[in-house]
Short mmCIF file of C-alpha atoms and ligand atoms in Angstrom, two decimals:
data_model
loop_
_atom_site.label_atom_id
_atom_site.label_comp_id
_atom_site.label_asym_id
_atom_site.label_seq_id
_atom_site.Cartn_x
_atom_site.Cartn_y
_atom_site.Cartn_z
CA MET A 1 4.81 -4.05 20.66
CA VAL A 2 7.58 -3.72 18.18
CA ILE A 3 10.27 -6.33 17.78
CA VAL A 4 13.45 -4.62 16.65
CA MET A 5 15.60 -7.10 14.74
CA ASP A 6 19.36 -7.07 14.95
CA LEU A 7 21.13 -5.35 12.05
CA ARG A 8 22.56 -8.71 10.99
CA ALA A 9 19.36 -10.72 11.45
CA GLU A 10 18.90 -13.40 8.80
CA GLU A 11 15.68 -13.90 6.84
CA LYS A 12 15.09 -17.22 8.58
CA GLN A 13 15.37 -15.61 12.00
CA ILE A 14 12.88 -12.93 10.96
CA LYS A 15 10.51 -15.64 9.73
CA ASP A 16 10.89 -17.65 12.95
CA VAL A 17 10.05 -14.62 15.09
CA THR A 18 7.08 -13.74 12.88
CA ASN A 19 5.75 -17.30 13.01
CA ARG A 20 6.12 -17.45 16.78
CA LEU A 21 4.25 -14.16 17.17
CA GLU A 22 1.44 -15.37 14.92
CA ARG A 23 1.14 -18.60 16.89
CA LEU A 24 0.76 -16.47 20.02
CA GLY A 25 -2.18 -14.73 18.32
CA PHE A 26 -0.48 -11.50 17.19
CA LYS A 27 -1.13 -9.82 13.88
CA THR A 28 2.32 -9.03 12.49
CA HIS A 29 3.65 -6.29 10.23
CA LEU A 30 7.11 -6.62 8.78
CA ILE A 31 8.44 -3.13 8.20
CA ARG A 32 11.71 -2.92 6.30
CA GLY A 33 13.54 0.35 6.87
CA VAL A 34 16.74 1.42 5.17
CA GLU A 35 18.82 0.31 8.14
CA ARG A 36 16.61 -1.92 10.23
CA ILE A 37 13.81 -4.38 10.07
CA VAL A 38 11.15 -4.13 12.73
CA ILE A 39 8.17 -6.38 13.29
CA GLY A 40 5.05 -4.67 14.54
CA ALA A 41 3.01 -7.07 16.70
CA ILE A 42 -0.57 -6.13 17.46
CA GLY A 43 -2.15 -8.16 20.23
CA ASP A 44 -2.11 -8.80 23.94
CA ARG A 45 1.13 -7.44 25.42
CA LYS A 46 1.09 -9.92 28.31
CA GLU A 47 1.59 -12.78 25.85
CA ILE A 48 4.98 -11.43 24.77
CA VAL A 49 6.41 -11.00 28.23
CA SER A 50 6.22 -14.71 28.96
CA SER A 51 6.96 -15.89 25.40
CA GLY A 52 10.73 -15.60 25.34
CA ILE A 53 10.64 -13.68 22.04
CA GLU A 54 13.32 -11.34 23.35
CA MET A 55 15.74 -14.31 23.59
CA MET A 56 15.20 -15.52 20.02
CA PRO A 57 18.19 -15.34 17.67
CA GLY A 58 18.22 -12.14 15.62
CA VAL A 59 16.10 -10.13 18.07
CA GLU A 60 17.72 -6.98 19.41
CA LYS A 61 14.92 -5.78 21.66
CA VAL A 62 11.20 -5.75 22.28
CA VAL A 63 9.72 -2.28 22.64
CA PRO A 64 6.28 -1.76 24.18
CA ILE A 65 4.33 0.97 22.38
CA MET A 66 2.40 3.17 24.76
CA LYS A 67 0.75 5.42 22.19
CA PRO A 68 -2.65 4.41 20.70
CA PHE A 69 -1.08 4.58 17.23
CA LYS A 70 1.27 1.60 17.14
CA LEU A 71 2.72 1.11 13.67
CA VAL A 72 2.83 4.86 13.09
CA SER A 73 4.68 5.56 16.34
CA ARG A 74 8.36 6.44 16.55
CA GLU A 75 8.61 4.55 19.85
CA GLY A 76 9.48 1.28 18.12
CA LYS A 77 10.68 2.41 14.70
CA THR A 78 13.07 5.22 15.51
CA GLU A 79 14.44 5.49 11.97
CA ASP A 80 12.61 7.86 9.55
CA THR A 81 10.48 6.15 6.93
CA VAL A 82 11.57 6.99 3.41
CA VAL A 83 8.84 6.45 0.84
CA ASN A 84 10.17 5.56 -2.61
CA ILE A 85 8.23 6.92 -5.53
CA LYS A 86 9.12 6.25 -9.15
CA ASN A 87 11.76 8.98 -9.55
CA PHE A 88 12.35 10.30 -6.02
CA ASP A 89 12.01 9.71 -2.28
CA ILE A 90 9.93 11.47 0.37
CA GLY A 91 11.29 11.44 3.90
CA GLY A 92 14.99 11.33 3.03
CA LYS A 93 17.45 14.20 2.85
CA ASP A 94 15.91 15.93 -0.14
CA ILE A 95 12.68 17.88 -0.02
CA ALA A 96 10.15 16.79 -2.63
CA VAL A 97 7.87 19.35 -4.21
CA ILE A 98 4.60 18.22 -5.77
CA ALA A 99 2.88 20.85 -7.87
CA GLY A 100 0.02 21.26 -10.32
CA PRO A 101 -3.51 22.48 -10.71
CA CYS A 102 -6.27 21.91 -8.21
CA ALA A 103 -8.21 20.10 -10.92
CA VAL A 104 -7.33 18.59 -14.27
CA GLU A 105 -9.31 20.75 -16.71
CA SER A 106 -7.97 19.91 -20.17
CA ARG A 107 -5.01 18.30 -21.94
CA GLU A 108 -3.51 21.72 -22.78
CA GLN A 109 -3.82 22.99 -19.20
CA LEU A 110 -2.28 19.87 -17.68
CA MET A 111 0.52 19.36 -20.23
CA GLU A 112 1.60 22.97 -20.01
CA THR A 113 1.59 22.94 -16.21
CA ALA A 114 3.47 19.63 -16.07
CA LYS A 115 6.19 20.87 -18.41
CA LEU A 116 6.65 24.13 -16.50
CA VAL A 117 6.65 22.68 -12.97
CA LYS A 118 9.10 20.02 -14.09
CA GLU A 119 11.43 22.71 -15.46
CA ALA A 120 11.17 24.52 -12.12
CA GLY A 121 12.23 21.38 -10.23
CA ALA A 122 8.99 19.69 -9.09
CA LYS A 123 9.14 15.90 -8.71
CA ALA A 124 5.45 15.13 -9.18
CA ILE A 125 2.38 16.60 -10.85
CA ARG A 126 -0.88 16.85 -8.92
CA GLY A 127 -4.37 17.23 -10.33
CA GLY A 128 -7.79 16.42 -8.96
CA THR A 129 -10.15 14.50 -11.22
CA PHE A 130 -12.81 13.52 -8.66
CA LYS A 131 -13.88 16.84 -7.23
CA PRO A 132 -17.08 16.83 -5.22
CA ARG A 133 -17.15 20.46 -4.09
CA THR A 134 -18.78 22.40 -1.30
CA SER A 135 -21.46 23.28 -3.85
CA PRO A 136 -22.98 20.54 -6.03
CA TYR A 137 -23.21 23.14 -8.83
CA SER A 138 -19.44 23.71 -9.02
CA PHE A 139 -17.20 21.82 -11.49
CA GLN A 140 -17.04 18.18 -10.33
CA GLY A 141 -13.92 17.00 -12.15
CA MET A 142 -13.04 15.02 -15.31
CA GLU A 143 -12.94 11.64 -13.53
CA GLU A 144 -11.30 8.82 -15.51
CA LYS A 145 -10.60 11.03 -18.54
CA GLY A 146 -8.60 13.28 -16.22
CA LEU A 147 -6.65 10.29 -14.91
CA GLU A 148 -5.71 9.37 -18.47
CA LEU A 149 -4.38 12.88 -18.93
CA LEU A 150 -2.40 12.67 -15.69
CA ALA A 151 -0.80 9.42 -16.82
CA GLU A 152 0.01 11.02 -20.18
CA ALA A 153 1.56 14.06 -18.45
CA GLY A 154 3.61 11.74 -16.23
CA ASP A 155 4.87 9.77 -19.24
CA ALA A 156 5.68 12.90 -21.22
CA THR A 157 7.65 14.61 -18.45
CA GLY A 158 8.92 11.79 -16.25
CA LEU A 159 7.10 13.35 -13.29
CA ALA A 160 5.34 11.11 -10.81
CA THR A 161 1.57 11.65 -10.59
CA ILE A 162 -0.83 12.11 -7.71
CA THR A 163 -4.58 12.49 -7.51
CA GLU A 164 -7.23 12.54 -4.79
CA VAL A 165 -9.55 9.61 -4.28
CA ILE A 166 -12.87 10.05 -2.53
CA ASP A 167 -14.26 6.56 -2.14
CA GLU A 168 -13.42 2.94 -2.84
CA ALA A 169 -14.57 3.14 -6.46
CA SER A 170 -12.36 6.12 -7.32
CA LEU A 171 -9.46 4.49 -5.45
CA ALA A 172 -9.78 1.36 -7.56
CA VAL A 173 -9.75 3.38 -10.79
CA ALA A 174 -7.01 5.82 -9.76
CA THR A 175 -4.51 3.10 -8.85
CA ASN A 176 -4.51 2.08 -12.53
CA TYR A 177 -3.21 5.49 -13.56
CA VAL A 178 -1.27 7.35 -10.86
CA ASP A 179 1.84 6.77 -8.73
CA ILE A 180 0.48 8.22 -5.47
CA VAL A 181 -3.06 8.51 -4.16
CA GLN A 182 -4.24 11.32 -1.94
CA ILE A 183 -6.92 11.11 0.72
CA GLY A 184 -8.35 14.57 1.24
CA ALA A 185 -9.09 16.46 4.43
CA ARG A 186 -12.81 15.72 4.17
CA ASN A 187 -12.15 12.00 4.00
CA MET A 188 -9.50 11.69 6.69
CA GLN A 189 -11.89 9.68 8.81
CA ASN A 190 -13.60 7.82 5.98
CA PHE A 191 -12.63 4.54 7.61
CA GLN A 192 -13.78 2.33 4.74
CA LEU A 193 -11.60 4.33 2.38
CA LEU A 194 -8.65 4.17 4.80
CA LYS A 195 -9.03 0.40 5.04
CA ALA A 196 -9.14 0.11 1.26
CA ALA A 197 -6.04 2.33 0.98
CA GLY A 198 -4.30 -0.09 3.35
CA LYS A 199 -4.65 -2.81 0.74
CA ILE A 200 -3.12 -1.02 -2.26
CA GLN A 201 0.50 -1.17 -3.40
CA LYS A 202 0.90 2.58 -3.91
CA PRO A 203 1.95 5.33 -1.50
CA VAL A 204 -0.83 7.33 0.12
CA VAL A 205 -0.75 11.04 1.02
CA LEU A 206 -3.10 11.44 3.98
CA LYS A 207 -4.26 14.98 4.54
CA ARG A 208 -5.14 16.24 7.99
CA GLY A 209 -8.88 16.63 8.53
CA LEU A 210 -10.38 20.12 8.76
CA SER A 211 -10.79 19.85 12.52
CA ALA A 212 -8.68 16.81 13.30
CA THR A 213 -6.31 16.65 16.23
CA ILE A 214 -2.84 15.30 15.58
CA GLU A 215 -3.79 12.11 17.40
CA GLU A 216 -6.90 11.58 15.25
CA TRP A 217 -4.78 12.14 12.16
CA LEU A 218 -2.17 9.61 13.28
CA MET A 219 -4.92 7.11 14.10
CA ALA A 220 -6.20 7.55 10.54
CA ALA A 221 -2.67 6.75 9.30
CA GLU A 222 -2.71 3.71 11.59
CA TYR A 223 -5.76 2.40 9.69
CA ILE A 224 -3.79 2.45 6.44
CA MET A 225 -0.67 0.90 7.95
CA SER A 226 -2.60 -1.76 9.80
CA GLY A 227 -4.01 -2.86 6.44
CA GLY A 228 -0.45 -3.55 5.26
CA ASN A 229 0.40 -0.37 3.35
CA TYR A 230 3.35 1.20 5.14
CA ASN A 231 3.96 3.94 2.58
CA VAL A 232 1.97 6.73 4.19
CA ILE A 233 2.88 10.41 3.83
CA LEU A 234 1.15 12.84 6.18
CA CYS A 235 0.09 16.23 4.81
CA GLU A 236 -0.66 19.25 6.98
CA ARG A 237 -3.07 21.49 5.05
CA GLY A 238 -4.38 23.92 7.65
CA ILE A 239 -7.10 23.49 10.23
CA ARG A 240 -10.29 25.33 11.14
CA THR A 241 -9.84 28.00 13.77
CA PHE A 242 -11.68 31.21 14.71
CA GLU A 243 -9.49 33.11 12.23
CA THR A 244 -11.31 33.87 8.99
CA TYR A 245 -8.77 36.03 7.21
CA THR A 246 -7.12 32.93 5.78
CA ARG A 247 -9.04 29.95 4.39
CA ASN A 248 -7.60 27.77 7.17
CA THR A 249 -4.86 28.22 9.77
CA LEU A 250 -1.63 26.47 8.88
CA ASP A 251 -0.49 24.51 11.91
CA LEU A 252 3.24 24.58 11.31
CA SER A 253 3.88 23.22 14.78
CA ALA A 254 2.33 19.96 13.59
CA VAL A 255 5.45 19.28 11.53
CA PRO A 256 7.97 18.98 14.39
CA VAL A 257 5.29 17.39 16.60
CA ILE A 258 4.73 14.66 14.00
CA LYS A 259 8.47 14.20 13.66
CA GLN A 260 8.64 13.49 17.39
CA LEU A 261 5.64 11.19 17.46
CA SER A 262 6.03 9.32 14.19
CA HIS A 263 8.61 8.00 11.75
CA LEU A 264 6.36 8.83 8.77
CA PRO A 265 7.26 11.62 6.34
CA VAL A 266 5.26 14.83 6.60
CA ILE A 267 4.61 17.37 3.87
CA VAL A 268 2.77 20.70 3.90
CA ASP A 269 0.14 22.14 1.53
CA PRO A 270 0.36 25.92 1.93
CA SER A 271 -2.18 26.47 -0.88
CA HIS A 272 -5.24 24.99 0.84
CA ALA A 273 -3.95 26.22 4.20
CA THR A 274 -4.14 29.87 3.17
CA GLY A 275 -6.44 30.10 0.15
CA GLU A 276 -4.39 33.07 -1.08
CA TRP A 277 -1.48 32.82 -3.52
CA ARG A 278 0.48 35.66 -1.91
CA LEU A 279 0.75 33.67 1.31
CA VAL A 280 1.90 30.46 -0.35
CA ALA A 281 5.58 31.36 -0.77
CA PRO A 282 6.25 32.58 2.79
CA LEU A 283 4.52 29.55 4.30
CA ALA A 284 6.22 27.14 1.91
CA LYS A 285 9.58 28.54 3.08
CA GLY A 286 8.47 28.32 6.72
CA SER A 287 7.41 24.70 6.19
CA VAL A 288 10.82 23.74 4.89
CA ALA A 289 12.48 25.60 7.75
CA VAL A 290 10.52 23.64 10.38
CA GLY A 291 11.39 20.29 8.84
CA ALA A 292 8.73 19.36 6.27
CA ASP A 293 9.83 16.59 3.91
CA GLY A 294 7.93 18.04 0.99
CA LEU A 295 5.35 20.50 -0.26
CA LEU A 296 2.11 20.22 -2.20
CA ILE A 297 1.52 23.44 -4.14
CA GLU A 298 -1.23 24.46 -6.52
CA VAL A 299 0.06 25.89 -9.80
CA HIS A 300 -2.12 26.92 -12.74
CA PRO A 301 -1.00 28.36 -16.09
CA ASP A 302 -3.74 30.99 -15.86
CA PRO A 303 -5.09 31.19 -12.30
CA VAL A 304 -7.76 33.75 -13.20
CA LYS A 305 -9.41 31.20 -15.50
CA ALA A 306 -8.98 28.21 -13.16
CA LEU A 307 -12.16 26.18 -12.63
CA CYS A 308 -11.11 25.50 -9.07
CA ASP A 309 -8.99 27.29 -6.45
CA GLY A 310 -7.59 29.96 -8.78
CA PRO A 311 -7.08 32.52 -5.97
CA GLN A 312 -4.60 30.22 -4.20
CA SER A 313 -2.78 29.01 -7.31
CA LEU A 314 0.69 30.23 -8.23
CA THR A 315 1.55 31.07 -11.81
CA PRO A 316 4.34 28.87 -13.21
CA ASN A 317 6.63 31.87 -13.04
CA ASN A 318 5.94 32.55 -9.36
CA PHE A 319 6.38 28.86 -8.68
CA SER A 320 9.76 28.87 -10.36
CA VAL A 321 10.92 31.86 -8.27
CA LEU A 322 9.69 30.10 -5.13
CA MET A 323 11.65 26.94 -6.00
CA GLN A 324 14.86 28.95 -6.14
CA GLU A 325 14.12 30.57 -2.78
CA LEU A 326 13.29 27.19 -1.26
CA GLU A 327 16.68 25.88 -2.27
CA LEU A 328 18.33 28.52 -0.08
CA VAL A 329 16.12 27.69 2.92
CA ALA A 330 16.73 23.96 2.43
CA LYS A 331 20.48 24.50 2.19
CA SER A 332 20.51 26.37 5.48
CA ILE A 333 19.26 23.21 7.25
CA GLY A 334 21.48 20.82 5.32
CA ARG A 335 18.82 19.69 2.85
CA SER A 336 18.13 20.31 -0.79
CA VAL A 337 15.02 20.76 -2.96
C1 PEP B 401 -6.78 19.09 -2.82
O1 PEP B 401 -5.58 18.95 -2.50
O2 PEP B 401 -7.15 19.14 -3.99
C2 PEP B 401 -7.80 19.26 -1.77
C3 PEP B 401 -9.09 19.20 -2.04
O3 PEP B 401 -7.28 19.48 -0.56
P1 PEP B 401 -7.94 19.27 0.91
O4 PEP B 401 -8.40 17.87 0.97
O5 PEP B 401 -6.75 19.55 1.79
O6 PEP B 401 -9.02 20.29 1.06
MN1 MN B 402 -7.60 22.82 -4.52
#
C-alpha cells in the first residue's frame, strides 16, 4: 500500500500516520517527492482496511499496489522521481549524459577524457576500477588507485563521478570516492549487493541483467529501495537475443514501458548495448527520442589503445558531435541536454 499525503500535510501528521502504520506491523518508507510525500507501507493489506488510516488528518488517499514491485511502482507514487546528484538531476526535464572510459587506465587517460567530455556537455565522468572480465587474463582494473583518480578528475572538472561496484567490499570502498555507484548487468541479481546498496546514502545506477525481464529488473530495484535507498536510476544496456551482429540487442521499448510501470528515472547505455562505436550515436538519439532521462556513453581519448571496450568507445570528438545532435532531438520533445 501507499499512503498519499495531502499536499499541505504537516510533519506531525506524517509522523502520526507512520507511527500508526508501524504499530499495525507495517514496515514504512517515507518517500519525499518534489510535490508530494508518500508513505510506502509493506505488510498485510487487510490490516489497513480496518485501521482507519484513510481518515487520519493529512491523508489524501490509500492506494493498494497490485504489482509485485511496491516502492518502485508508479501505482502509488505517480510523480516522477528526480534524483539529485552533486551538480545536476536525473529524471527531471533535462537529459543527463554520463561519459568516460570503460576502465580507468591512468591519470593522463582519465584527466584528458574528463576535461573533454565536460567541454562537450557531460554531467558526470564514468570509469570502471573493479573490472572482473569474461576472461581472468584480461585487465582487471586499478581498484582503489583508480577511485582516487576518479575523485581527482571530479574535483578538477566539477563533474560528478560514477563507478561500478561488484561486491560489498568494493561498494564500501567506492562510496568513499564517487558520487554515484553502478551495479552492473552481471550483478543485477546479486541480492546481497542489492541489499548493501539499499543502505548507502548515494544514488545507484542499476543496469538491466543480460537476460533479465523488466519485472526481474524492477524487483532488483525494489531490493535497493526496500533497504531505504530511494535514489535508484535504471539503466537499459541491451539484452541477450538470438541476434549476434550486435553485442546485445538494445531494448528501446523498455524505456516507455518503465515509464509506465515505475516513477524511477531510466537511462540508456548504447555502448554496451551495441559493442560498436558507429551504432552508438543513432541509438543514443533514439533513446532520447523515446524518453530516456539520460545516457551512459563510453568515451576514450584513443579507442584503439583502450584496455577495455575500445571498439565501442567514441573519440572525444565524435562524442562532442553527438552531444550537439542530441540537443536537437531533446529540443524536439521539449527537453534539453
Ligand atoms: C560497464 O558499464 O562498465 C559495464 C561493465 O556494463 P554492463 O554491466 O552493462 O556490462
Ligand atoms: Mn565497458
